[in-house]
Coordinates of C-alpha atoms in Angstrom, one line a residue:
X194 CA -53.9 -79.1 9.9
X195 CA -51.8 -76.4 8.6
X196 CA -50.8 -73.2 10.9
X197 CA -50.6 -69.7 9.2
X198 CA -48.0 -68.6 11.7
X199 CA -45.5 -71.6 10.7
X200 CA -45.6 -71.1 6.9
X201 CA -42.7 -69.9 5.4
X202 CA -43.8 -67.4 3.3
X203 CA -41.3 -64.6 3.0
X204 CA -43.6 -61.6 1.8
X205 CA -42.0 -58.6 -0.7
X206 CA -42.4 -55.5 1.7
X207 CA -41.5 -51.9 -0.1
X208 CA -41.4 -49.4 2.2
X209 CA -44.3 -46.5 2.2
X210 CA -42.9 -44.1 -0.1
X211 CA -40.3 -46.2 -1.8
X212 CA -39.7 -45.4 -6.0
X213 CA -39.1 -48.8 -7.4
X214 CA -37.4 -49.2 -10.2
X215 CA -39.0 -52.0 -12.4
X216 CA -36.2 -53.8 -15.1
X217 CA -38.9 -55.5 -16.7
X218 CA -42.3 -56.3 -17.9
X219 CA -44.2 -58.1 -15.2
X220 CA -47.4 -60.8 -15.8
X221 CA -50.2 -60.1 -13.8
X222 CA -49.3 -63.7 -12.4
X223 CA -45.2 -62.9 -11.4
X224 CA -46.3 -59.8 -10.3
X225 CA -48.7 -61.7 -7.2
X226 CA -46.5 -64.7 -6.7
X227 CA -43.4 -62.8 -6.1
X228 CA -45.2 -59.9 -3.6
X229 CA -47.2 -62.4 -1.6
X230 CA -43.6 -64.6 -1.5
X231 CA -44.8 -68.0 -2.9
X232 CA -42.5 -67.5 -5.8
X233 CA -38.6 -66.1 -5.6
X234 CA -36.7 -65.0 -8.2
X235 CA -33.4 -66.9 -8.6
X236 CA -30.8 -66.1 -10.9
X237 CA -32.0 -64.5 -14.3
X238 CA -34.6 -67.0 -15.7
X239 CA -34.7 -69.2 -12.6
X240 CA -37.1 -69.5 -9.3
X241 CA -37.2 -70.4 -6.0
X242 CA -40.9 -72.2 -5.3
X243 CA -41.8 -71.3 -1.4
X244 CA -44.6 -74.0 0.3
X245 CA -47.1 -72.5 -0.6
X246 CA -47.0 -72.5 -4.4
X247 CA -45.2 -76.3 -3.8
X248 CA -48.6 -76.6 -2.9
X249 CA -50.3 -75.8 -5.6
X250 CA -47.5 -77.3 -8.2
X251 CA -48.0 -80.9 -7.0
X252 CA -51.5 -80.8 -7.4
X253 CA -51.1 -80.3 -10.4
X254 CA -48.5 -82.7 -10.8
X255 CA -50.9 -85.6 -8.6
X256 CA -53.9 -84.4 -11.5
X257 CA -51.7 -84.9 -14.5
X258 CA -50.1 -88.1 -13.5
X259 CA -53.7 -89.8 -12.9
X260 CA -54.6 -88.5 -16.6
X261 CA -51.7 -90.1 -17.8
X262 CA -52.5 -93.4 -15.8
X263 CA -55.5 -93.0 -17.3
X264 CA -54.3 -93.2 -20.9
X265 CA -52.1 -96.4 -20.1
X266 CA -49.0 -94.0 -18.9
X267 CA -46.2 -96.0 -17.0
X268 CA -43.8 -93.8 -15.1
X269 CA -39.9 -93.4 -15.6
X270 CA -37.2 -91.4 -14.9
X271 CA -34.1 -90.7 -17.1
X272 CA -30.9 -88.5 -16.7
X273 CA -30.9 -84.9 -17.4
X274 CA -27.9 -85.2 -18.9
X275 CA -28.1 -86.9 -22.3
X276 CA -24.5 -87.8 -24.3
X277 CA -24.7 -85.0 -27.6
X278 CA -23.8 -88.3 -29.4
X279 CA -27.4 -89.0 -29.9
X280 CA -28.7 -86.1 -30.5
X281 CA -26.3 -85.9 -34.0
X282 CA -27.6 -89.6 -35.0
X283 CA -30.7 -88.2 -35.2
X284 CA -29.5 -84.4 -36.8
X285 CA -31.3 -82.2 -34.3
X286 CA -27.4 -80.5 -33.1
X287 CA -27.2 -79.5 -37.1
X288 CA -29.7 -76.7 -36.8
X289 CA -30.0 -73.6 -34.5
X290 CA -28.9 -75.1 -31.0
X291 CA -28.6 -71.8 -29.1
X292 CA -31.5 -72.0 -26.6
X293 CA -29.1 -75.6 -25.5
X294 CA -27.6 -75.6 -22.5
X295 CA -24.0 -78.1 -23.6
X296 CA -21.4 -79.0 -21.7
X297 CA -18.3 -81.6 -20.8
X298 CA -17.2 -84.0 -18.2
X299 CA -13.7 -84.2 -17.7
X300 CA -13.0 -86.2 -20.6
X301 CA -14.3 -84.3 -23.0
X302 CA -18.0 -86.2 -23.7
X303 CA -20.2 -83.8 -24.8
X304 CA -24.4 -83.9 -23.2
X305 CA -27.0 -81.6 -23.3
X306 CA -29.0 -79.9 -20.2
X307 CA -31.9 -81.9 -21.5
X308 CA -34.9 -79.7 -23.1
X309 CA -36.7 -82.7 -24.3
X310 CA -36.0 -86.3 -24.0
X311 CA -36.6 -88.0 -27.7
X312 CA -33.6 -89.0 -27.9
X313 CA -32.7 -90.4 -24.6
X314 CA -36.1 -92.7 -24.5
X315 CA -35.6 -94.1 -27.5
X316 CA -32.1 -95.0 -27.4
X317 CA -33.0 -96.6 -24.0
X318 CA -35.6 -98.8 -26.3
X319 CA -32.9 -99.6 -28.7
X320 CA -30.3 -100.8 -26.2
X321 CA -33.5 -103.0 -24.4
X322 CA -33.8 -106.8 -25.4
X323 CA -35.9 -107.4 -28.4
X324 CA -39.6 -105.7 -27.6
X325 CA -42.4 -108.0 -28.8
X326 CA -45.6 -106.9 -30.8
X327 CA -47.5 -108.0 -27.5
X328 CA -45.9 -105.4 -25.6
X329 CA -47.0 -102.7 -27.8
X330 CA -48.8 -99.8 -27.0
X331 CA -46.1 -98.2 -24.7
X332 CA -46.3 -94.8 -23.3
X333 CA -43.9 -93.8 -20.7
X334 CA -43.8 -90.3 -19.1
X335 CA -41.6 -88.5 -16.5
X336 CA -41.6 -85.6 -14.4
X337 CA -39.1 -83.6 -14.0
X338 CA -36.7 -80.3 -14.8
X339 CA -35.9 -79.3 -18.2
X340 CA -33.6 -76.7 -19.5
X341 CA -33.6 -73.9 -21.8
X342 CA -31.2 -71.1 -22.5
X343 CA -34.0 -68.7 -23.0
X344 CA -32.8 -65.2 -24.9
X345 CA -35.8 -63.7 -23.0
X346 CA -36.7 -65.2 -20.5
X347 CA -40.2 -63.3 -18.8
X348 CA -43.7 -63.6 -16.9
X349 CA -41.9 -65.6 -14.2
X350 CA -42.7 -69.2 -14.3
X351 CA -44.4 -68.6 -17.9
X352 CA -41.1 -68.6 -19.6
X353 CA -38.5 -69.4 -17.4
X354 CA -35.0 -71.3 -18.0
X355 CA -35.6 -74.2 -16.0
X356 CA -38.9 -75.2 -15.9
X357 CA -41.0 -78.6 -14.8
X358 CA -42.5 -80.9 -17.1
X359 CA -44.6 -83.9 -18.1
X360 CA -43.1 -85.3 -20.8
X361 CA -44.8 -89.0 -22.2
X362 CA -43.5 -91.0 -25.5
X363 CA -45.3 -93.6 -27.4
X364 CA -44.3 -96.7 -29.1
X365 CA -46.5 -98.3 -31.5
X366 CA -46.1 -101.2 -34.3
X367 CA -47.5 -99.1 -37.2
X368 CA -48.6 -95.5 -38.2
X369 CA -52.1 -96.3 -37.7
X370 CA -51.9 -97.7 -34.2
X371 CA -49.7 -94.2 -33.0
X372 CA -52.7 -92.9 -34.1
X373 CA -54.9 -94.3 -31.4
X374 CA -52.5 -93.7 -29.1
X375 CA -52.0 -89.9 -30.5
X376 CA -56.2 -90.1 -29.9
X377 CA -56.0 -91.8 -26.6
X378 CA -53.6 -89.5 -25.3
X379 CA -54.6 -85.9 -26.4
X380 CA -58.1 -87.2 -25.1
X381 CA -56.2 -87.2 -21.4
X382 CA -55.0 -83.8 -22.1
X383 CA -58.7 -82.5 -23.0
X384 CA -59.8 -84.0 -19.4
X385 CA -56.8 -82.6 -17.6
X386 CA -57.3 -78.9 -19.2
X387 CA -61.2 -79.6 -18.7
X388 CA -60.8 -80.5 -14.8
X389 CA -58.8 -76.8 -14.5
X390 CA -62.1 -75.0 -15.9
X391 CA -59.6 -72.5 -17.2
X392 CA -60.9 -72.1 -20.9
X393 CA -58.5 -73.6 -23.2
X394 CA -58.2 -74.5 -27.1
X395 CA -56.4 -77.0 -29.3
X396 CA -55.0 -75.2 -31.7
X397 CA -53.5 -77.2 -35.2
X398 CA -49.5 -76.2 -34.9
X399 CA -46.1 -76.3 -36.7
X400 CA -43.8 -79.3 -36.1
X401 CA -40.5 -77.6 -35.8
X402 CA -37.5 -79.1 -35.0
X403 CA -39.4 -82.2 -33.3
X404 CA -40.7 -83.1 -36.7
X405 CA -43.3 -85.5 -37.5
X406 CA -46.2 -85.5 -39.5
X407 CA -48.9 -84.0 -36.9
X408 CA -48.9 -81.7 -34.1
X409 CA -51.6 -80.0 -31.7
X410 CA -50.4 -77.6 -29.0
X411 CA -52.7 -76.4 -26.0
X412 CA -53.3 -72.5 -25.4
X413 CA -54.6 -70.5 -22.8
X414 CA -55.9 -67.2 -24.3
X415 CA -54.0 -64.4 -22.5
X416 CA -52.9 -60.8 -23.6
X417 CA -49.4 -61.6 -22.2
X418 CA -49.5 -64.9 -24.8
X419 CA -46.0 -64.8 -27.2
X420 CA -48.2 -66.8 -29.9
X421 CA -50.5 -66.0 -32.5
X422 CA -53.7 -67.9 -33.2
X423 CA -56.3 -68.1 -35.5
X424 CA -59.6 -68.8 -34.5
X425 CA -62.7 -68.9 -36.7
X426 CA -66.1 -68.3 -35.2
X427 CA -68.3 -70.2 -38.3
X428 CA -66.1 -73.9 -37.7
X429 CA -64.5 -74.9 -35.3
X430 CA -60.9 -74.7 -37.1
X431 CA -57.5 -72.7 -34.9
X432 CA -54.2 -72.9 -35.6
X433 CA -51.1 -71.0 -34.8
X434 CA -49.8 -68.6 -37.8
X435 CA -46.6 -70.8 -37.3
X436 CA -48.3 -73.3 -39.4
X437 CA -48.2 -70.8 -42.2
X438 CA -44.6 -69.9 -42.1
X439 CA -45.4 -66.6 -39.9
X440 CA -47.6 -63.8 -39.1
X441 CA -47.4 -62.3 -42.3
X442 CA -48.2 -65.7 -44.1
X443 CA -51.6 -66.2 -42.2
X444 CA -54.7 -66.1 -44.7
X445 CA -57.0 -64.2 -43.8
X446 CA -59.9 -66.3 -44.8
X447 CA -60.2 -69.8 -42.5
X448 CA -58.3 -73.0 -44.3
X449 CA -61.1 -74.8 -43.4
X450 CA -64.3 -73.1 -44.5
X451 CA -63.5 -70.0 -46.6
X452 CA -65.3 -67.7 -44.0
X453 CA -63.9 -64.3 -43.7
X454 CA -64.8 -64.6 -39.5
X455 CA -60.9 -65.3 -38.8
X456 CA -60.0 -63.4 -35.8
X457 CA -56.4 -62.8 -33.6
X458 CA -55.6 -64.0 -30.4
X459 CA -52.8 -64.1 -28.2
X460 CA -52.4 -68.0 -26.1
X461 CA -49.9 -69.4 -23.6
X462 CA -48.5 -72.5 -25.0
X463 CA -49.2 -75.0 -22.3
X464 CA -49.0 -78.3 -23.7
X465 CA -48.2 -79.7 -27.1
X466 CA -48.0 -83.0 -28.9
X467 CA -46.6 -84.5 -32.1
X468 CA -47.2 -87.7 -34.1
X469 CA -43.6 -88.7 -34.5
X470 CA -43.3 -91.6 -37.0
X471 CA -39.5 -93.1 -37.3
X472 CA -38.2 -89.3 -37.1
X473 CA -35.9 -90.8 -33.8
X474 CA -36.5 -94.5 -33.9
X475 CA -34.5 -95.1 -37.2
X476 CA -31.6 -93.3 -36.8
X477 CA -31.2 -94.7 -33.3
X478 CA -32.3 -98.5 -34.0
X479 CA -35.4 -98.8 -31.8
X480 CA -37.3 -101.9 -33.2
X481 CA -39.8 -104.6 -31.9
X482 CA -40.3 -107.8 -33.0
X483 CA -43.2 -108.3 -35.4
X484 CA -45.9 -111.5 -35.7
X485 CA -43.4 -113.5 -37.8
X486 CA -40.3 -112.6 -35.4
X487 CA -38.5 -110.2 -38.4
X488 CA -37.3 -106.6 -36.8
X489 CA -39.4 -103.6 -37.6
X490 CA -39.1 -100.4 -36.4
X491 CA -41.1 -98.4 -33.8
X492 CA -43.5 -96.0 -35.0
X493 CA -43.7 -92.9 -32.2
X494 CA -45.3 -89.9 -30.7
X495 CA -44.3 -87.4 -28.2
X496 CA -46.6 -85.5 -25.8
X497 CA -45.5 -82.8 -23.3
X498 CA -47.5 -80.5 -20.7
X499 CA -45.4 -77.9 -18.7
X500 CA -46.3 -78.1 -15.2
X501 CA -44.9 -74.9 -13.9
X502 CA -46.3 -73.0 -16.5
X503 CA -49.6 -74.6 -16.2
X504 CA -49.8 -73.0 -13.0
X505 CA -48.8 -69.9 -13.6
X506 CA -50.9 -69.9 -16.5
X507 CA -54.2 -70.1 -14.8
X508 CA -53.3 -67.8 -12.4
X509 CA -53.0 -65.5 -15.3
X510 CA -56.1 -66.0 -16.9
X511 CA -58.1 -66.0 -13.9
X512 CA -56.8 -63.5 -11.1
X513 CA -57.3 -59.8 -11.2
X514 CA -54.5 -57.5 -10.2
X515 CA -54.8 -57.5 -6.6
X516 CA -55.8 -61.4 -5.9
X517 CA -55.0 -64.8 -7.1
X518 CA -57.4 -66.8 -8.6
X519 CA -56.6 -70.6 -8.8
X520 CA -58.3 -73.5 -10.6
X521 CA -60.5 -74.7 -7.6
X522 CA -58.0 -78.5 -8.3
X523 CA -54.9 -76.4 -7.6
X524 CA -55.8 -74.0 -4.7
X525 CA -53.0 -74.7 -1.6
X526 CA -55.8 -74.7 0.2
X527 CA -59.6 -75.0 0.1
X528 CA -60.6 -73.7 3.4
X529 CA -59.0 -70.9 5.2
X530 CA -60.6 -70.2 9.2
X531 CA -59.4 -66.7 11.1
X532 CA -60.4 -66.3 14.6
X533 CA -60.9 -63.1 16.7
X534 CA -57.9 -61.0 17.5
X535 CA -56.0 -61.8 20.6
X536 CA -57.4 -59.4 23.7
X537 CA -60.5 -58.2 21.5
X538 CA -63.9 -58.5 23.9
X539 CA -65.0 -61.3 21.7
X540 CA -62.1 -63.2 22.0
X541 CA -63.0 -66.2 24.6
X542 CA -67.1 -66.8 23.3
X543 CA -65.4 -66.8 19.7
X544 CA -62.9 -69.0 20.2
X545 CA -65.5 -71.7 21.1
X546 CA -67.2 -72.0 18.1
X547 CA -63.8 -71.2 15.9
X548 CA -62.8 -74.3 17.8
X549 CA -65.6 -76.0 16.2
X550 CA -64.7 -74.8 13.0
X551 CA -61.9 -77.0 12.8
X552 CA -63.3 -79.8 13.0
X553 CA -64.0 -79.1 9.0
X554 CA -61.2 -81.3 8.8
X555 CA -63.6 -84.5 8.8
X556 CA -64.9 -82.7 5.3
X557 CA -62.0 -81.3 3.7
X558 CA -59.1 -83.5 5.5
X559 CA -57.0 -81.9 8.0
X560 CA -53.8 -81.0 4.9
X561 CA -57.0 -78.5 2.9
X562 CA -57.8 -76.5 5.7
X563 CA -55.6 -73.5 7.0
X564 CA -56.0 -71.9 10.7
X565 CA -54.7 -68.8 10.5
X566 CA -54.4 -68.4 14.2
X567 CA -51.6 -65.0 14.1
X568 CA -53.9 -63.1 16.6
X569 CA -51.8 -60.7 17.6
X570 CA -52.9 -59.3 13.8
X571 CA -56.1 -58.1 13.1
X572 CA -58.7 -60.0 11.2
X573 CA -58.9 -57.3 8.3
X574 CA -55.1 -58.0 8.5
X575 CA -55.9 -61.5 8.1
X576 CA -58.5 -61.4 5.7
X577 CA -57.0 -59.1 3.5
X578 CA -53.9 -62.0 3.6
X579 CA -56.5 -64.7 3.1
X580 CA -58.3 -62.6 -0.3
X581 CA -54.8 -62.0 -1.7
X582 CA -53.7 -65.5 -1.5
X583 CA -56.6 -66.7 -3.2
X584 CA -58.2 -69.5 -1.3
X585 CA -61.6 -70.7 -2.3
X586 CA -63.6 -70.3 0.6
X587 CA -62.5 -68.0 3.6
X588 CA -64.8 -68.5 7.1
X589 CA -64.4 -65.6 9.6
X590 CA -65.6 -65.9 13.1
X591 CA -65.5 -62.2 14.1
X592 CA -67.9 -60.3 16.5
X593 CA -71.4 -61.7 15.5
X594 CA -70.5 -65.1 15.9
X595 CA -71.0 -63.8 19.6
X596 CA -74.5 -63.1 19.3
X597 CA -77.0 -65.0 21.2
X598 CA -79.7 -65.1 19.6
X599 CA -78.3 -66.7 15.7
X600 CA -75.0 -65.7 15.5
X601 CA -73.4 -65.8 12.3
X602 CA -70.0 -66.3 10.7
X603 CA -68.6 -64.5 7.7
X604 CA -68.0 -66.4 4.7
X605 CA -65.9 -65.1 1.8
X606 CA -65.4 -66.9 -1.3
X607 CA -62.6 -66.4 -4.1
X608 CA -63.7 -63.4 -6.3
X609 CA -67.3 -63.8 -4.2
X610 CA -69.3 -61.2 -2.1
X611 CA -69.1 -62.1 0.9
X612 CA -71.8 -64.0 3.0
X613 CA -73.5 -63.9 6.8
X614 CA -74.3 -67.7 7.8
X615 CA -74.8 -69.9 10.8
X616 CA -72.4 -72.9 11.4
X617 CA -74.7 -75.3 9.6
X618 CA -74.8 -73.4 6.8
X619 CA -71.2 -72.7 6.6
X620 CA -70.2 -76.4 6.6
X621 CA -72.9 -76.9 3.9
X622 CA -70.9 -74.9 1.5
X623 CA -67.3 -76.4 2.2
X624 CA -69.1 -79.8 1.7
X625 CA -70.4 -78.3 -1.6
X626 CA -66.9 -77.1 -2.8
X627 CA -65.4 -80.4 -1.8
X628 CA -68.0 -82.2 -3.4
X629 CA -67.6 -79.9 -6.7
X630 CA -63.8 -81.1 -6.5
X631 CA -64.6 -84.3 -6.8
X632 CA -66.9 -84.6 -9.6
X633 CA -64.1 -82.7 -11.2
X634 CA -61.4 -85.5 -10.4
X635 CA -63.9 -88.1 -11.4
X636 CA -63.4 -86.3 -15.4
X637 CA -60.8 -88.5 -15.6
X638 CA -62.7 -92.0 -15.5
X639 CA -64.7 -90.9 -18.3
X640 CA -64.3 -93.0 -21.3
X641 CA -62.3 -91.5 -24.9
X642 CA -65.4 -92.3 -27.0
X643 CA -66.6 -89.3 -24.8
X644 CA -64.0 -86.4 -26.9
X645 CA -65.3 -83.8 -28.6
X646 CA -63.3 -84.4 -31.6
X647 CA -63.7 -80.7 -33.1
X648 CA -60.0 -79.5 -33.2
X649 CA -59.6 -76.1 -32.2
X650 CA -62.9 -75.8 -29.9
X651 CA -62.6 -73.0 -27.3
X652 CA -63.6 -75.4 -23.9

């Protein structure tokens, strides 16, 4: 199991009557993750992830890649470093390439700090032996660091210059069949948003310089959001106002139905995805062979959730200004279990039954649950550690676990009140949460056919 005392977890400490200076405009998110020292500023637009929130990010990652697996993904990795070559066959360096991070080797070739990876995956197609029809459906996805020259970059791991991210491409054999795989896929991302139970919406967006004839991106609603949506309340239409040129542009009556009940929101962009068509596979020669052995040219789609932003995200939308909040899937750790303090009169009978308390490992496995066994700190030290962080469910054994007659534990949950209960009743709950969890992870077995197909419904 995991020790409190051999985390690293280098805590922001301002001394008592310290003036601090603040350069920017914190989240509420950056704000908690930088003073409880899970997350460390880098250099400008860059962060250093402690254990901790590690934690938390490959959860995420372990939840997304099984949605993927789900929808048929198969997992690759390419270079970060693609040659700039391709990405003028296909005419995206003509336009506004300032948020690019380009440089040289010593000969001269010229490759982008990858942001996205259109190019690179579909070049890698063309240069493959000729792909047969039978092969067709193929969706690949990686994960892994992408870069952007951010002009501001803010909020932390919201909008950062390096950031994580799951990026999947499909190949089909006609428009109608990327399609189904545009269904099959943003039908993954429903269930992986779902499973977070952070509300979300689908909102109808621009396609940019990805192109393409289609695209959806994926919004948490937050104040600190840098989009604009549209939401009516009589359908179930949303969209960003980037569909409509810009703010100023936006109707104010819904595309959809007329109605004049169009309201304003601001949303994260956490995900997005695009219907392609030949926008990359032309110019770069990707083709398959069809029924009668002739050449014809892949048919595409592109589909991205960013993982550190996910994260930070949630915590955003669901933590209040003085704790974290995570997405009971995310949480470093389900179970936190504080003893008595070291010399205190209850010390020795307590100890007994916190030594019982551990063996909530045979629920939760021994890598959910934290000991936070610094006893030389108090346990309103400990606990005030345990509410900041976050964790789901937080057992105490304090003085009235002592008691002879019933003696009782303390049991605080995540934005709970907290609870007096007998060891039975304690490891009732845990199982309870860890059974919740896994009803959660079983979302993702359930079938396509099970979508709500109403684009722009608030989940």
């Amino acid at each position: 199991m995991n020790k409190a005392s051999r985390l690293f977890w280098p805590t922001l400490v301002t001394p008592k009557n310290a003036v601090v200076k603040q350069t920017e405009q914190l989240s509420r998110s950056q704000k908690l993750l930088t003073e409880l020292g899970l997350v460390k500023p880098g250099s400008n637009g860059t962060y250093q992830i402690m254990p901790i929130a590690q934690r938390a990010i490959d959860k995420c990652i372990q939840l997304v890649q099984s949605n993927m697996q789900a929808a048929g993904g198969q997992k690759i990795s390419l270079p970060v470093l693609t040659p700039a070559q391709l990405w003028k066959k296909t005419g995206r360096l003509e336009g506004d390439i300032s948020e690019f991070y380009m440089l040289r080797d010593r000969s001269g070739k010229q490759f982008l700090m990858s942001p996205t990876h259109e190019e690179a995956v579909t070049a890698m197609l063309a240069s493959t032996a000729p792909i047969s029809y039978r092969q067709l459906p193929l969706r690949l996805y990686q994960i892994g660091p992408k870069f952007r020259d951010e002009l501001k970059s803010r909020f932390g791991l919201m909008r950062a210059k390096e950031f994580l991210m799951k990026d999947m491409y499909s190949f089909d054999v006609s428009a109608e069949e990327a399609a189904q795989s545009y269904a099959t896929v943003t039908a993954a991302y429903e269930r992986f948003f779902r499973q977070l139970e952070v509300p979300f919406v689908q909102v109808e967006a621009a396609t940019g310089m990805m192109g393409g004839s289609q695209s959806h991106e994926y919004h948490f609603i937050s104040p600190v959001g840098e989009d604009t949506l549209l939401q009516c309340s009589n359908c179930s239409y949303a969209g960003n106002v980037e569909v409509f040129g810009s703010d100023t542009d936006a109707p104010s009556a819904c595309p959809k139905c007329q109605s004049s009940q169009l309201s304003r929101v601001r949303g994260v962009e956490v995900a997005h995805t695009f219907l392609l068509g030949d926008k990359y596979s032309k110019p770069l020669g990707a083709t398959f062979l069809n029924t009668t052995g002739k050449p014809e040219t892949l048919i595409m789609g592109c589909f991205g959730i960013g993982i550190t932003r996910v994260v930070a995200a949630a915590l955003e939308v669901l933590s209040t200004e003085q704790e974290l909040r995570w997405p009971k899937l995310l949480a470093p750790y389900d179970v936190c279990v504080i003893g008595p303090k070291a010399g205190s009169k209850e010390q020795a009978p307590a100890e007994r039954i916190e030594h019982e308390l551990l063996q909530l490992t045979q629920i939760c496995g021994a890598e959910q649950l934290l000991h936070d066994e610094r006893k030389e700190l108090t346990i309103g030290k400990r606990l005030l550690d345990a509410k900041r962080l976050g964790h789901p469910l937080t057992i105490v054994v304090g003085a009235k676990a002592t008691q002879a007659e019933a003696p009782k534990l303390e049991l605080h949950t995540s934005g709970g009140e907290k609870q007096e209960l007998d060891v039975a009743q304690v490891l009732q709950l845990v199982d309870s949460h860890e059974r919740h969890k896994q009803q959660l992870l079983e979302g993702t077995e359930q079938t396509d056919t099970k979508r709500s197909q109403r684009v722009g419904h608030v989940h």
